[in-house]
Tab-separated table of C-alpha atoms and ligand atoms in Angstrom:
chain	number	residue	atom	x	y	z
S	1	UNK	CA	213.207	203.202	-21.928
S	2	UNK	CA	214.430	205.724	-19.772
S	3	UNK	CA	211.189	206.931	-17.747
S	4	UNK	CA	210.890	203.210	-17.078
S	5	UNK	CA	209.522	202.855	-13.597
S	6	UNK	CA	209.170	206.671	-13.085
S	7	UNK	CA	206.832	207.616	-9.971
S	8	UNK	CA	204.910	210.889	-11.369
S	9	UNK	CA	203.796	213.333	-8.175
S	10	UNK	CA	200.987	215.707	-7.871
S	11	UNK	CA	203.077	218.397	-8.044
S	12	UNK	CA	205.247	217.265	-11.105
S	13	UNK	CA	201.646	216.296	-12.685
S	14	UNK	CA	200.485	220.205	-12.065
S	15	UNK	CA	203.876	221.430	-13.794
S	16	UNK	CA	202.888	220.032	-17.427
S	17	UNK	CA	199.471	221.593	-18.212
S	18	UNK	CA	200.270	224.245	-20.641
S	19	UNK	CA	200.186	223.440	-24.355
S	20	UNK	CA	204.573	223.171	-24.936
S	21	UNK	CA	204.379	221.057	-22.132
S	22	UNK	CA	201.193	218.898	-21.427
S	23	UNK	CA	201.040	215.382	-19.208
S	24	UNK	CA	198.111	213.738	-19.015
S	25	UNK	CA	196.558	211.235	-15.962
S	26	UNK	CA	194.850	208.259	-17.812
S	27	UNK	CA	194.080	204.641	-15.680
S	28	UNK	CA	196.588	205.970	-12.992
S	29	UNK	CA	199.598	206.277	-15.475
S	30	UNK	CA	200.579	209.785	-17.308
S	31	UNK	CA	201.521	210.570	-20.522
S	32	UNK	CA	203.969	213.414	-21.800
S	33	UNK	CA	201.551	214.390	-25.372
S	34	UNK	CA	203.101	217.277	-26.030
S	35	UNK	CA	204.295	216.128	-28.910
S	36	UNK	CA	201.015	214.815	-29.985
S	37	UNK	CA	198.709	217.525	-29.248
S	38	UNK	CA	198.754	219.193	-32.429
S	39	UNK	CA	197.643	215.806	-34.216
S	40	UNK	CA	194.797	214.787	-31.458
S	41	UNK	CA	191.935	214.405	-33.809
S	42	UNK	CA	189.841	215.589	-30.543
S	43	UNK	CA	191.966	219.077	-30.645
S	44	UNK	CA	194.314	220.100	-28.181
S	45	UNK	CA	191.601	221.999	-26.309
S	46	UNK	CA	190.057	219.034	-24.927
S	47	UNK	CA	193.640	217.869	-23.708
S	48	UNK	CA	194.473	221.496	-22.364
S	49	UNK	CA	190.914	220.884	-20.515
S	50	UNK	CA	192.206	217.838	-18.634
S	51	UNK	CA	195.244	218.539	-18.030
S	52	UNK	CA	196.258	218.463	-14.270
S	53	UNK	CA	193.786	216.296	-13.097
S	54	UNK	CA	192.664	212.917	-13.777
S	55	UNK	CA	191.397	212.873	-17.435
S	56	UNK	CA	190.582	209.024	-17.056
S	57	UNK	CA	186.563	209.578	-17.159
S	58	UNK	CA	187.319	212.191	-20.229
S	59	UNK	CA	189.476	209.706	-22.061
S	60	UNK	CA	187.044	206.771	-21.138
S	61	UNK	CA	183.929	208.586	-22.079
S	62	UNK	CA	185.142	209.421	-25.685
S	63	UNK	CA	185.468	205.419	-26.202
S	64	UNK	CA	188.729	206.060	-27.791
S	65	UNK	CA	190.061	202.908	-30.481
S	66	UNK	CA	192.489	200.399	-30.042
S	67	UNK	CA	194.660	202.450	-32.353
S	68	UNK	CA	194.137	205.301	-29.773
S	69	UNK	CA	195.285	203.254	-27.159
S	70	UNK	CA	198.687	201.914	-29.108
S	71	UNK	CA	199.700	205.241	-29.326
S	72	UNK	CA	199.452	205.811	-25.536
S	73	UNK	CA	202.858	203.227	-24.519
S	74	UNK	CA	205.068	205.490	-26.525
S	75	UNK	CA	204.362	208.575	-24.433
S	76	UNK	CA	204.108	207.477	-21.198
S	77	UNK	CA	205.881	208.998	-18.589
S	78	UNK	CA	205.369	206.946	-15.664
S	79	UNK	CA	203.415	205.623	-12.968
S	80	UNK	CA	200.995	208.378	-10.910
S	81	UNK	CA	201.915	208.019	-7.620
S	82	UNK	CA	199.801	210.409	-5.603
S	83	UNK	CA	196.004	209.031	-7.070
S	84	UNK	CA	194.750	209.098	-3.329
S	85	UNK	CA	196.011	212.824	-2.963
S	86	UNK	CA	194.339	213.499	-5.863
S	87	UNK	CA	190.809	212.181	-4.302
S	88	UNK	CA	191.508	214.420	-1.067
S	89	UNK	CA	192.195	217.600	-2.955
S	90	UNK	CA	189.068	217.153	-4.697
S	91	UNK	CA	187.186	216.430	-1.693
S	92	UNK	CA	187.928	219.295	0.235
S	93	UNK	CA	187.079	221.196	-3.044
S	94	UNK	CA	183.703	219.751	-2.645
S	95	UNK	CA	183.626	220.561	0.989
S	96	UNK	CA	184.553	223.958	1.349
S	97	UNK	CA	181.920	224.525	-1.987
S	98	UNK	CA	179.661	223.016	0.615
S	99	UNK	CA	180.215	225.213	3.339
S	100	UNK	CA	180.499	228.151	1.785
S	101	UNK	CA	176.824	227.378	0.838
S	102	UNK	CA	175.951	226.555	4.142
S	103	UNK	CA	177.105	230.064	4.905
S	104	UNK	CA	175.333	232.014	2.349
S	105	UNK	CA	172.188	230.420	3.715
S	106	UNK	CA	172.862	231.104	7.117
S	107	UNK	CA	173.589	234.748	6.316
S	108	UNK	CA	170.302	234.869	4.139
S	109	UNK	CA	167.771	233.304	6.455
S	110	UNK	CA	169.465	235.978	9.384
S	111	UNK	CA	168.103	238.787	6.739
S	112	UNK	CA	165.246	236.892	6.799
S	113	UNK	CA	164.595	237.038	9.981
S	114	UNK	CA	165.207	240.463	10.554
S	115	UNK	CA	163.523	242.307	7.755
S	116	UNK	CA	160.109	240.703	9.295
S	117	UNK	CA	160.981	241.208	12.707
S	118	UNK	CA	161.652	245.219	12.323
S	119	UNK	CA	158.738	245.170	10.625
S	120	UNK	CA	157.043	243.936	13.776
S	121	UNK	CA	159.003	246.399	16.099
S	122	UNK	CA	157.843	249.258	13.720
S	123	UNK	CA	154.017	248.298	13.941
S	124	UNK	CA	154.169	247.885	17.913
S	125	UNK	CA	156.434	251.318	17.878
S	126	UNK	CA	153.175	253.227	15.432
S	127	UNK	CA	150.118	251.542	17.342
S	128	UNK	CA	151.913	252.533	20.836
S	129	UNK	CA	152.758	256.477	19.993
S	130	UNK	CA	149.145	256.477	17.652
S	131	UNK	CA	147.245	255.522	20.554
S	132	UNK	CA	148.295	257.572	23.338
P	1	HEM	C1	197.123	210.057	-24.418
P	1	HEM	C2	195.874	210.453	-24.532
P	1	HEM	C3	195.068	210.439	-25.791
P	1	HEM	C4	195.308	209.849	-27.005
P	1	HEM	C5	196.508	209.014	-27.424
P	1	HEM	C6	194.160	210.164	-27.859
P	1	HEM	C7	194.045	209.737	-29.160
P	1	HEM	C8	192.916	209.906	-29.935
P	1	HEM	C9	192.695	209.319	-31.237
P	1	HEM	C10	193.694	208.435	-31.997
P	1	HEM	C11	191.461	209.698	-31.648
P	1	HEM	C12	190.756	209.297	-32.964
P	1	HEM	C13	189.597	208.377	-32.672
P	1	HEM	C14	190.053	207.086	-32.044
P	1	HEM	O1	190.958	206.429	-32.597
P	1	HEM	O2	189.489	206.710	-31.002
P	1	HEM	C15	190.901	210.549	-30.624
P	1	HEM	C16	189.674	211.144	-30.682
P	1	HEM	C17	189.124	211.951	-29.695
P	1	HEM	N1	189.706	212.262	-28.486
P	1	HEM	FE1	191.489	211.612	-27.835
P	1	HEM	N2	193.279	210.921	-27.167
P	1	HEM	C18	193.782	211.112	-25.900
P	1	HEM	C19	193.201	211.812	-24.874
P	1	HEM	C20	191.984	212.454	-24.920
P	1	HEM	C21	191.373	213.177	-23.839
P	1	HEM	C22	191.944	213.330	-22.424
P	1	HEM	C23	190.222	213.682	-24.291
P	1	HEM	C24	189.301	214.511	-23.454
P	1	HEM	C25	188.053	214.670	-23.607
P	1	HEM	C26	190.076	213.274	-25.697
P	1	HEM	C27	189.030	213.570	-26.527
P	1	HEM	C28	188.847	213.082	-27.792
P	1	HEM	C29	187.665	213.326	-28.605
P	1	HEM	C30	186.473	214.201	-28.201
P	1	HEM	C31	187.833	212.610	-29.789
P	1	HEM	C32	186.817	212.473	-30.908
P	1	HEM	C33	187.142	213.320	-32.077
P	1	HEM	C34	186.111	213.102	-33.147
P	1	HEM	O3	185.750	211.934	-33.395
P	1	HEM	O4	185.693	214.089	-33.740
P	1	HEM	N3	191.179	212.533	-26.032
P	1	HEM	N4	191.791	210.658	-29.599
């Protein structure tokens, strides 16, 4: 086989996620199904979905057959080489979603603050000029 020892990167793994040209990451190898995607008894959608990314958990949560599996030798591409990568990139996803949230309620409890405390100012301001 040609691909035989390939080393798949990120970057080559983000190049093949459209539906004439679709790799998939399963158990830390990938898997040109281009060809197959039109036969998937899933649909392609779900491939198209997973595409990218690591589609193990996908793949693994469908309990796909032994016969499912068979087919998967015939289209593999290679080896992914860049799983930890992978991990990172998601982690700072989940980061920055984290601190952007931090920052929305940061901004909101300052509104909070200040709504409250203007309301203050403006009762002091009323008593003071009503009184004298
Ligand atoms: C190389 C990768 C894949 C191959 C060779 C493959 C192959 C198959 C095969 C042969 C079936 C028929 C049932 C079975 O034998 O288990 C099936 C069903 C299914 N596959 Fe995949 N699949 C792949 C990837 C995926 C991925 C990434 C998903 C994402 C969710 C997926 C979702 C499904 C679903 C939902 C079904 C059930 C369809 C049904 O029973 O109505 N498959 N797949």
């Amino acid at each position: 086989m040609a691909s035989e020892g390939k080393v798949v990167s990120l970057e080559e793994l983000k190049q093949h996620t459209s539906k004439d040209k679709l790799w998939l990451l399963v158990n830390g190898k990938v898997y040109d199904v281009t060809k197959f995607i039109d036969e998937h008894p899933g649909g392609d959608e779900v491939m198209i979905a997973e595409a990218g990314k690591d589609a193990t958990e996908a793949f693994e949560d469908v309990g796909h057959s032994d016969e499912a599996r068979a087919m998967m030798p015939a289209m593999l591409v290679g080896d992914f080489g860049a799983l930890d990568e992978l991990k990172k990139g998601a982690k700072q996803v989940a980061s920055a979603t984290a601190s952007n949230f931090e920052g929305a309620v940061q901004s909101g409890s300052n509104i909070m603050y200040f709504i409250p405390l203007s309301l203050l100012v403006a009762y002091f301001a009323w008593r003071f000029y009503s009184s004298s």
